[in-house]
């Protein structure tokens, strides 16, 4: 199997005299297969180099044994090292992340390298490679999903009227760390009662009460890879209205997970959920996309959204997360991280989805 840097060279058809300089930390991690520090990754057909400062040089040797390490110094900053590498390799074409570098940084490189070097856009080539996960990447995501699902089961024992959203967040984050997460995939969302209408609510001082629906959206990071799961539970018997909202979201979620398979169009799967939710009288109350890919970053391409015309491929890992949000009343979202395969899609997050009444 090719290494990630070899996959980039093949995708860009890099020949002698051409190179790529990578700065996005997620792309650096992917292309080096493990480096988590700062700096720049330089890839040409002849050389694989991590350019960084003293803080990360030893770490880089451990995390990316296949790469040369070049240390920057005050007298020789990154742009000077890059100019040397370009001169030494006879590089005439240098690919950069035009979606990531600031205009200032780009101008700096332009000024240092001179006009005889063509600066080209990488056009998110590393992100395109990252869409289809390798078996090792799927294994890491599966592990993160397992921790997330186990944390949900454990937290059900702890949810009580009288605790705040913030206290619940702390318990959930602590539980994931205790179960082996290296960190959170993103800031945990807890939305209780009427706060449930805020898709990305920040857990606060609201006290959980009987009759609340509580939405918990959280994920773990394992070996550099994320999981993403949302469950909404009821604390005491929910209102008929919220029960109907829950049933509708669950029906949409199950239908869309069932529809996942390689070759399906992202936009069509999103439409399945949107049409169902709209037809039940909640038009306009599901205002975000149905899902997104998950990997090193919590939000990757492709998206299950009305705008995405991409076909799913086997090995893509997608969330399926329909929701209904009613301002002043509450909301429900149910989300799984799923692996797309040739004939189907399989949830990697495995916590129960039937309505749990605590
Ligand atoms: N889990 C947060 C999000 O997908 O936006
Ligand atoms: Mn998500």
Short mmCIF file of C-alpha atoms and ligand atoms in Angstrom, two decimals:
data_model
loop_
_atom_site.label_atom_id
_atom_site.label_comp_id
_atom_site.label_asym_id
_atom_site.label_seq_id
_atom_site.Cartn_x
_atom_site.Cartn_y
_atom_site.Cartn_z
CA UNK A 1 0.00 0.00 0.00
CA UNK A 2 1.26 3.49 -0.87
CA UNK A 3 2.07 5.93 1.91
CA UNK A 4 0.00 9.11 2.15
CA UNK A 5 2.84 11.21 0.73
CA UNK A 6 3.12 8.80 -2.22
CA UNK A 7 -0.63 9.14 -2.78
CA UNK A 8 -0.22 12.94 -2.93
CA UNK A 9 2.67 12.67 -5.40
CA UNK A 10 0.56 10.34 -7.58
CA UNK A 11 -2.53 12.57 -7.43
CA UNK A 12 -0.59 15.72 -8.33
CA UNK A 13 1.59 13.80 -10.82
CA UNK A 14 4.60 15.51 -9.21
CA UNK A 15 7.74 15.17 -11.32
CA UNK A 16 11.31 16.17 -10.57
CA UNK A 17 11.37 19.95 -10.23
CA UNK A 18 7.95 20.14 -8.54
CA UNK A 19 7.09 20.05 -4.83
CA UNK A 20 4.31 20.74 -2.34
CA UNK A 21 4.59 22.75 0.89
CA UNK A 22 1.88 21.91 3.44
CA UNK A 23 0.92 24.02 6.47
CA UNK A 24 -2.60 22.90 7.48
CA UNK A 25 -1.97 20.81 10.65
CA UNK A 26 -4.56 18.18 9.65
CA UNK A 27 -2.95 17.75 6.23
CA UNK A 28 0.52 17.60 7.84
CA UNK A 29 -0.70 14.86 10.19
CA UNK A 30 -2.24 12.92 7.30
CA UNK A 31 0.71 13.18 4.92
CA UNK A 32 3.33 12.31 7.56
CA UNK A 33 1.05 9.64 9.06
CA UNK A 34 1.49 10.89 12.58
CA UNK A 35 3.22 14.28 13.05
CA UNK A 36 1.20 16.51 15.39
CA UNK A 37 3.49 19.53 15.75
CA UNK A 38 3.66 22.87 13.99
CA UNK A 39 5.66 23.95 10.96
CA UNK A 40 5.68 22.87 7.33
CA UNK A 41 5.82 19.59 5.44
CA UNK A 42 7.78 19.62 2.16
CA UNK A 43 7.11 16.82 -0.30
CA UNK A 44 8.82 16.27 -3.62
CA UNK A 45 9.44 13.05 -5.57
CA UNK A 46 12.94 13.01 -4.05
CA UNK A 47 12.41 14.28 -0.49
CA UNK A 48 10.00 14.17 2.45
CA UNK A 49 10.83 16.83 5.05
CA UNK A 50 9.29 18.28 8.21
CA UNK A 51 10.48 21.86 8.78
CA UNK A 52 9.88 22.93 12.37
CA UNK A 53 11.39 24.62 15.41
CA UNK A 54 13.18 23.22 18.45
CA UNK A 55 9.94 22.44 20.32
CA UNK A 56 8.94 19.72 17.85
CA UNK A 57 12.11 18.29 16.30
CA UNK A 58 12.51 15.31 18.65
CA UNK A 59 8.78 14.60 18.52
CA UNK A 60 8.85 14.72 14.71
CA UNK A 61 11.60 12.06 14.60
CA UNK A 62 9.40 9.71 16.66
CA UNK A 63 6.12 10.45 14.91
CA UNK A 64 7.31 10.48 11.30
CA UNK A 65 10.36 8.22 10.97
CA UNK A 66 10.21 8.30 7.17
CA UNK A 67 10.77 12.08 7.07
CA UNK A 68 13.91 14.20 7.27
CA UNK A 69 13.69 16.89 9.96
CA UNK A 70 15.02 20.41 9.36
CA UNK A 71 15.06 22.79 12.33
CA UNK A 72 14.31 26.47 11.84
CA UNK A 73 16.17 29.08 13.87
CA UNK A 74 15.81 32.80 14.48
CA UNK A 75 18.52 33.43 11.88
CA UNK A 76 16.92 30.96 9.47
CA UNK A 77 13.11 31.07 9.58
CA UNK A 78 10.82 28.76 7.63
CA UNK A 79 10.74 30.88 4.47
CA UNK A 80 14.56 30.83 4.29
CA UNK A 81 14.60 27.03 4.71
CA UNK A 82 11.98 26.76 1.99
CA UNK A 83 14.04 28.94 -0.35
CA UNK A 84 17.06 26.66 0.25
CA UNK A 85 15.01 23.51 -0.41
CA UNK A 86 13.61 25.02 -3.59
CA UNK A 87 17.07 26.03 -4.81
CA UNK A 88 18.67 22.68 -3.86
CA UNK A 89 15.93 20.67 -5.60
CA UNK A 90 15.76 22.84 -8.71
CA UNK A 91 12.07 23.38 -7.90
CA UNK A 92 10.25 25.43 -10.52
CA UNK A 93 6.69 24.59 -9.44
CA UNK A 94 5.62 24.79 -5.83
CA UNK A 95 2.11 23.75 -4.75
CA UNK A 96 0.69 25.61 -1.73
CA UNK A 97 -2.56 25.47 0.25
CA UNK A 98 -4.24 28.60 -1.08
CA UNK A 99 -7.31 27.75 1.02
CA UNK A 100 -5.25 27.81 4.23
CA UNK A 101 -2.38 30.31 3.96
CA UNK A 102 -3.10 33.90 4.84
CA UNK A 103 -2.60 36.50 2.12
CA UNK A 104 0.35 37.88 4.14
CA UNK A 105 2.00 34.46 4.31
CA UNK A 106 1.50 33.87 0.59
CA UNK A 107 3.03 37.26 -0.22
CA UNK A 108 5.97 36.44 2.03
CA UNK A 109 6.65 33.21 0.13
CA UNK A 110 6.21 35.01 -3.17
CA UNK A 111 8.75 37.65 -2.12
CA UNK A 112 11.29 35.15 -0.78
CA UNK A 113 11.13 32.66 -3.65
CA UNK A 114 11.18 35.13 -6.51
CA UNK A 115 9.25 35.11 -9.72
CA UNK A 116 11.08 32.21 -11.38
CA UNK A 117 9.25 29.76 -9.07
CA UNK A 118 5.59 29.19 -10.08
CA UNK A 119 3.33 29.07 -7.05
CA UNK A 120 0.38 26.78 -7.76
CA UNK A 121 -2.71 25.90 -5.76
CA UNK A 122 -2.92 22.48 -4.14
CA UNK A 123 -6.66 22.79 -4.70
CA UNK A 124 -7.35 20.77 -1.54
CA UNK A 125 -5.64 17.68 -2.99
CA UNK A 126 -4.76 16.38 0.53
CA UNK A 127 -8.38 16.85 1.62
CA UNK A 128 -9.52 14.87 -1.43
CA UNK A 129 -7.19 12.02 -0.48
CA UNK A 130 -8.54 12.17 3.08
CA UNK A 131 -12.12 11.51 1.94
CA UNK A 132 -11.64 7.75 1.50
CA UNK A 133 -10.29 6.27 4.71
CA UNK A 134 -7.68 3.50 4.89
CA UNK A 135 -8.41 0.45 7.07
CA UNK A 136 -6.13 1.90 9.78
CA UNK A 137 -8.05 5.20 9.71
CA UNK A 138 -11.39 3.37 9.93
CA UNK A 139 -10.03 1.38 12.90
CA UNK A 140 -9.16 4.62 14.76
CA UNK A 141 -12.58 6.16 14.02
CA UNK A 142 -14.28 2.94 15.10
CA UNK A 143 -12.38 3.06 18.40
CA UNK A 144 -13.38 6.70 18.93
CA UNK A 145 -17.00 5.80 18.16
CA UNK A 146 -16.88 2.92 20.65
CA UNK A 147 -15.69 5.24 23.42
CA UNK A 148 -18.41 7.76 22.54
CA UNK A 149 -21.14 5.11 22.61
CA UNK A 150 -19.87 3.67 25.91
CA UNK A 151 -19.71 7.17 27.44
CA UNK A 152 -23.35 7.74 26.51
CA UNK A 153 -24.43 4.50 28.22
CA UNK A 154 -22.45 5.47 31.32
CA UNK A 155 -23.81 9.01 31.47
CA UNK A 156 -27.43 7.85 31.54
CA UNK A 157 -26.81 6.75 35.15
CA UNK A 158 -25.70 10.26 36.09
CA UNK A 159 -28.37 12.50 34.59
CA UNK A 160 -30.56 13.95 37.36
CA UNK A 161 -32.98 16.86 37.68
CA UNK A 162 -31.11 19.68 39.42
CA UNK A 163 -27.78 19.30 37.65
CA UNK A 164 -26.76 21.96 35.15
CA UNK A 165 -25.94 21.49 31.48
CA UNK A 166 -22.34 22.42 32.34
CA UNK A 167 -22.14 19.69 35.01
CA UNK A 168 -23.43 17.17 32.49
CA UNK A 169 -20.82 18.31 29.95
CA UNK A 170 -18.03 17.87 32.54
CA UNK A 171 -19.24 14.34 33.38
CA UNK A 172 -19.46 13.38 29.73
CA UNK A 173 -16.03 14.76 28.82
CA UNK A 174 -14.46 13.14 31.89
CA UNK A 175 -16.08 9.80 31.04
CA UNK A 176 -14.70 9.85 27.47
CA UNK A 177 -11.20 10.63 28.76
CA UNK A 178 -11.46 7.86 31.36
CA UNK A 179 -12.56 5.41 28.64
CA UNK A 180 -9.42 6.18 26.62
CA UNK A 181 -10.10 9.26 24.50
CA UNK A 182 -7.03 11.42 23.91
CA UNK A 183 -9.33 14.43 23.85
CA UNK A 184 -12.62 15.78 22.61
CA UNK A 185 -13.31 15.74 18.88
CA UNK A 186 -15.03 19.13 19.41
CA UNK A 187 -16.64 21.07 22.26
CA UNK A 188 -19.46 18.98 23.70
CA UNK A 189 -22.93 20.38 23.06
CA UNK A 190 -25.60 19.99 25.76
CA UNK A 191 -28.97 21.58 25.01
CA UNK A 192 -31.82 21.04 27.47
CA UNK A 193 -35.47 22.04 27.37
CA UNK A 194 -36.06 25.11 25.21
CA UNK A 195 -32.28 25.38 24.57
CA UNK A 196 -32.76 22.34 22.34
CA UNK A 197 -33.80 24.64 19.50
CA UNK A 198 -30.16 25.86 19.31
CA UNK A 199 -28.32 23.30 17.14
CA UNK A 200 -24.92 24.33 18.55
CA UNK A 201 -25.90 25.34 22.08
CA UNK A 202 -23.08 26.04 24.53
CA UNK A 203 -23.66 24.12 27.78
CA UNK A 204 -24.51 26.64 30.48
CA UNK A 205 -26.11 27.16 33.86
CA UNK A 206 -29.58 25.95 32.90
CA UNK A 207 -30.76 23.38 35.44
CA UNK A 208 -32.17 20.11 34.07
CA UNK A 209 -35.84 19.65 34.92
CA UNK A 210 -38.45 16.91 34.68
CA UNK A 211 -40.11 17.05 31.28
CA UNK A 212 -36.94 18.28 29.49
CA UNK A 213 -35.60 16.75 26.34
CA UNK A 214 -31.78 16.85 26.53
CA UNK A 215 -29.66 16.82 23.37
CA UNK A 216 -26.05 15.68 23.80
CA UNK A 217 -23.72 16.02 20.81
CA UNK A 218 -20.20 14.83 21.53
CA UNK A 219 -17.23 12.90 20.22
CA UNK A 220 -13.87 11.50 21.16
CA UNK A 221 -10.49 11.73 19.47
CA UNK A 222 -8.43 8.53 19.23
CA UNK A 223 -5.08 8.21 17.44
CA UNK A 224 -5.82 11.60 15.83
CA UNK A 225 -9.26 10.62 14.49
CA UNK A 226 -12.71 11.90 15.51
CA UNK A 227 -16.12 10.44 16.25
CA UNK A 228 -19.38 12.37 16.29
CA UNK A 229 -22.63 11.26 17.89
CA UNK A 230 -25.82 12.95 19.08
CA UNK A 231 -28.53 11.50 21.25
CA UNK A 232 -31.59 13.22 22.66
CA UNK A 233 -33.10 11.75 25.83
CA UNK A 234 -36.14 12.71 27.89
CA UNK A 235 -35.94 13.45 31.60
CA UNK A 236 -39.35 12.30 32.73
CA UNK A 237 -42.28 11.98 30.36
CA UNK A 238 -41.97 14.36 27.38
CA UNK A 239 -44.87 16.36 25.95
CA UNK A 240 -46.87 14.80 23.10
CA UNK A 241 -45.46 17.48 20.81
CA UNK A 242 -41.83 16.63 21.61
CA UNK A 243 -42.55 12.91 21.39
CA UNK A 244 -43.85 13.45 17.87
CA UNK A 245 -40.75 15.51 17.02
CA UNK A 246 -38.56 12.68 18.33
CA UNK A 247 -40.38 10.01 16.32
CA UNK A 248 -40.08 12.08 13.15
CA UNK A 249 -36.33 12.69 13.58
CA UNK A 250 -35.72 9.02 14.36
CA UNK A 251 -37.67 7.90 11.29
CA UNK A 252 -35.66 10.28 9.09
CA UNK A 253 -32.37 9.18 10.65
CA UNK A 254 -33.06 5.46 10.22
CA UNK A 255 -34.24 5.96 6.65
CA UNK A 256 -31.07 7.86 5.69
CA UNK A 257 -28.64 5.46 7.40
CA UNK A 258 -30.44 2.72 5.49
CA UNK A 259 -29.99 4.62 2.23
CA UNK A 260 -26.20 5.00 2.56
CA UNK A 261 -24.11 3.09 0.00
CA UNK A 262 -21.30 3.73 -2.42
CA UNK A 263 -22.61 5.35 -5.59
CA UNK A 264 -25.47 7.24 -3.88
CA UNK A 265 -25.51 10.97 -4.35
CA UNK A 266 -24.98 13.14 -1.24
CA UNK A 267 -27.75 15.51 -2.23
CA UNK A 268 -30.29 12.71 -2.68
CA UNK A 269 -29.70 11.28 0.79
CA UNK A 270 -30.11 14.75 2.33
CA UNK A 271 -33.37 15.15 0.43
CA UNK A 272 -34.80 11.93 1.89
CA UNK A 273 -34.63 13.44 5.39
CA UNK A 274 -35.69 16.92 4.32
CA UNK A 275 -38.76 15.69 2.40
CA UNK A 276 -39.85 13.48 5.29
CA UNK A 277 -39.44 16.23 7.91
CA UNK A 278 -41.14 18.84 5.71
CA UNK A 279 -44.06 16.51 4.98
CA UNK A 280 -44.75 16.12 8.73
CA UNK A 281 -45.30 19.85 9.16
CA UNK A 282 -41.78 20.91 10.17
CA UNK A 283 -40.71 22.67 6.96
CA UNK A 284 -37.92 25.15 7.72
CA UNK A 285 -37.21 23.61 11.15
CA UNK A 286 -34.34 21.40 9.87
CA UNK A 287 -32.04 24.18 8.74
CA UNK A 288 -28.67 22.46 8.49
CA UNK A 289 -27.22 19.76 6.25
CA UNK A 290 -27.95 16.11 7.00
CA UNK A 291 -24.31 15.22 7.63
CA UNK A 292 -20.63 15.60 6.97
CA UNK A 293 -17.58 13.42 6.60
CA UNK A 294 -15.50 12.78 9.73
CA UNK A 295 -11.81 11.99 10.03
CA UNK A 296 -8.82 13.92 11.32
CA UNK A 297 -11.15 16.93 11.37
CA UNK A 298 -14.65 16.79 12.76
CA UNK A 299 -16.06 18.35 9.58
CA UNK A 300 -14.62 17.08 6.31
CA UNK A 301 -15.80 16.69 2.73
CA UNK A 302 -18.11 15.47 1.34
CA UNK A 303 -21.31 16.74 2.97
CA UNK A 304 -24.79 15.30 2.91
CA UNK A 305 -26.40 18.60 1.97
CA UNK A 306 -28.66 20.16 -0.65
CA UNK A 307 -25.55 21.70 -2.28
CA UNK A 308 -23.30 18.61 -2.52
CA UNK A 309 -23.50 16.73 -5.84
CA UNK A 310 -20.75 14.24 -5.01
CA UNK A 311 -21.37 10.49 -5.11
CA UNK A 312 -20.46 8.57 -1.98
CA UNK A 313 -17.55 6.15 -2.23
CA UNK A 314 -16.76 3.05 -0.19
CA UNK A 315 -14.51 4.01 2.72
CA UNK A 316 -16.04 7.44 3.26
CA UNK A 317 -17.14 8.03 6.87
CA UNK A 318 -20.24 10.23 7.16
CA UNK A 319 -22.49 11.48 9.92
CA UNK A 320 -26.25 11.23 9.51
CA UNK A 321 -27.80 13.84 11.80
CA UNK A 322 -31.27 15.13 11.07
CA UNK A 323 -32.86 17.43 13.63
CA UNK A 324 -35.98 19.48 14.27
CA UNK A 325 -35.66 22.77 16.14
CA UNK A 326 -38.67 24.64 17.56
CA UNK A 327 -37.73 28.03 19.09
CA UNK A 328 -39.14 28.48 22.59
CA UNK A 329 -40.12 24.81 22.75
CA UNK A 330 -37.07 22.59 22.23
CA UNK A 331 -35.39 20.34 19.73
CA UNK A 332 -34.25 16.86 18.85
CA UNK A 333 -31.21 15.66 16.89
CA UNK A 334 -30.06 12.07 16.41
CA UNK A 335 -26.64 11.44 14.86
CA UNK A 336 -24.46 8.49 14.02
CA UNK A 337 -21.02 8.33 12.45
CA UNK A 338 -21.34 5.74 9.66
CA UNK A 339 -18.94 3.88 7.36
CA UNK A 340 -20.06 3.81 3.72
CA UNK A 341 -19.49 0.45 2.03
CA UNK A 342 -20.17 -0.96 -1.45
CA UNK A 343 -23.72 -2.10 -0.75
CA UNK A 344 -24.67 -0.22 2.41
CA UNK A 345 -23.65 1.99 5.30
CA UNK A 346 -22.96 0.83 8.83
CA UNK A 347 -23.16 2.98 11.98
CA UNK A 348 -19.90 2.98 13.94
CA UNK A 349 -21.60 4.73 16.87
CA UNK A 350 -23.81 2.11 18.44
CA UNK A 351 -25.74 3.69 21.33
CA UNK A 352 -29.50 3.03 21.48
CA UNK A 353 -31.72 5.35 19.42
CA UNK A 354 -35.17 4.45 20.75
CA UNK A 355 -36.44 7.25 22.99
CA UNK A 356 -34.94 6.82 26.44
CA UNK A 357 -37.08 8.26 29.26
CA UNK A 358 -34.99 8.71 32.41
N1 LIG B 1 -21.15 17.58 16.14
C1 LIG B 1 -21.17 18.93 15.77
C2 LIG B 1 -21.45 19.12 14.34
O1 LIG B 1 -21.44 18.19 13.58
O2 LIG B 1 -21.66 20.23 13.90
MN1 LIG B 2 -21.93 16.19 13.36
#
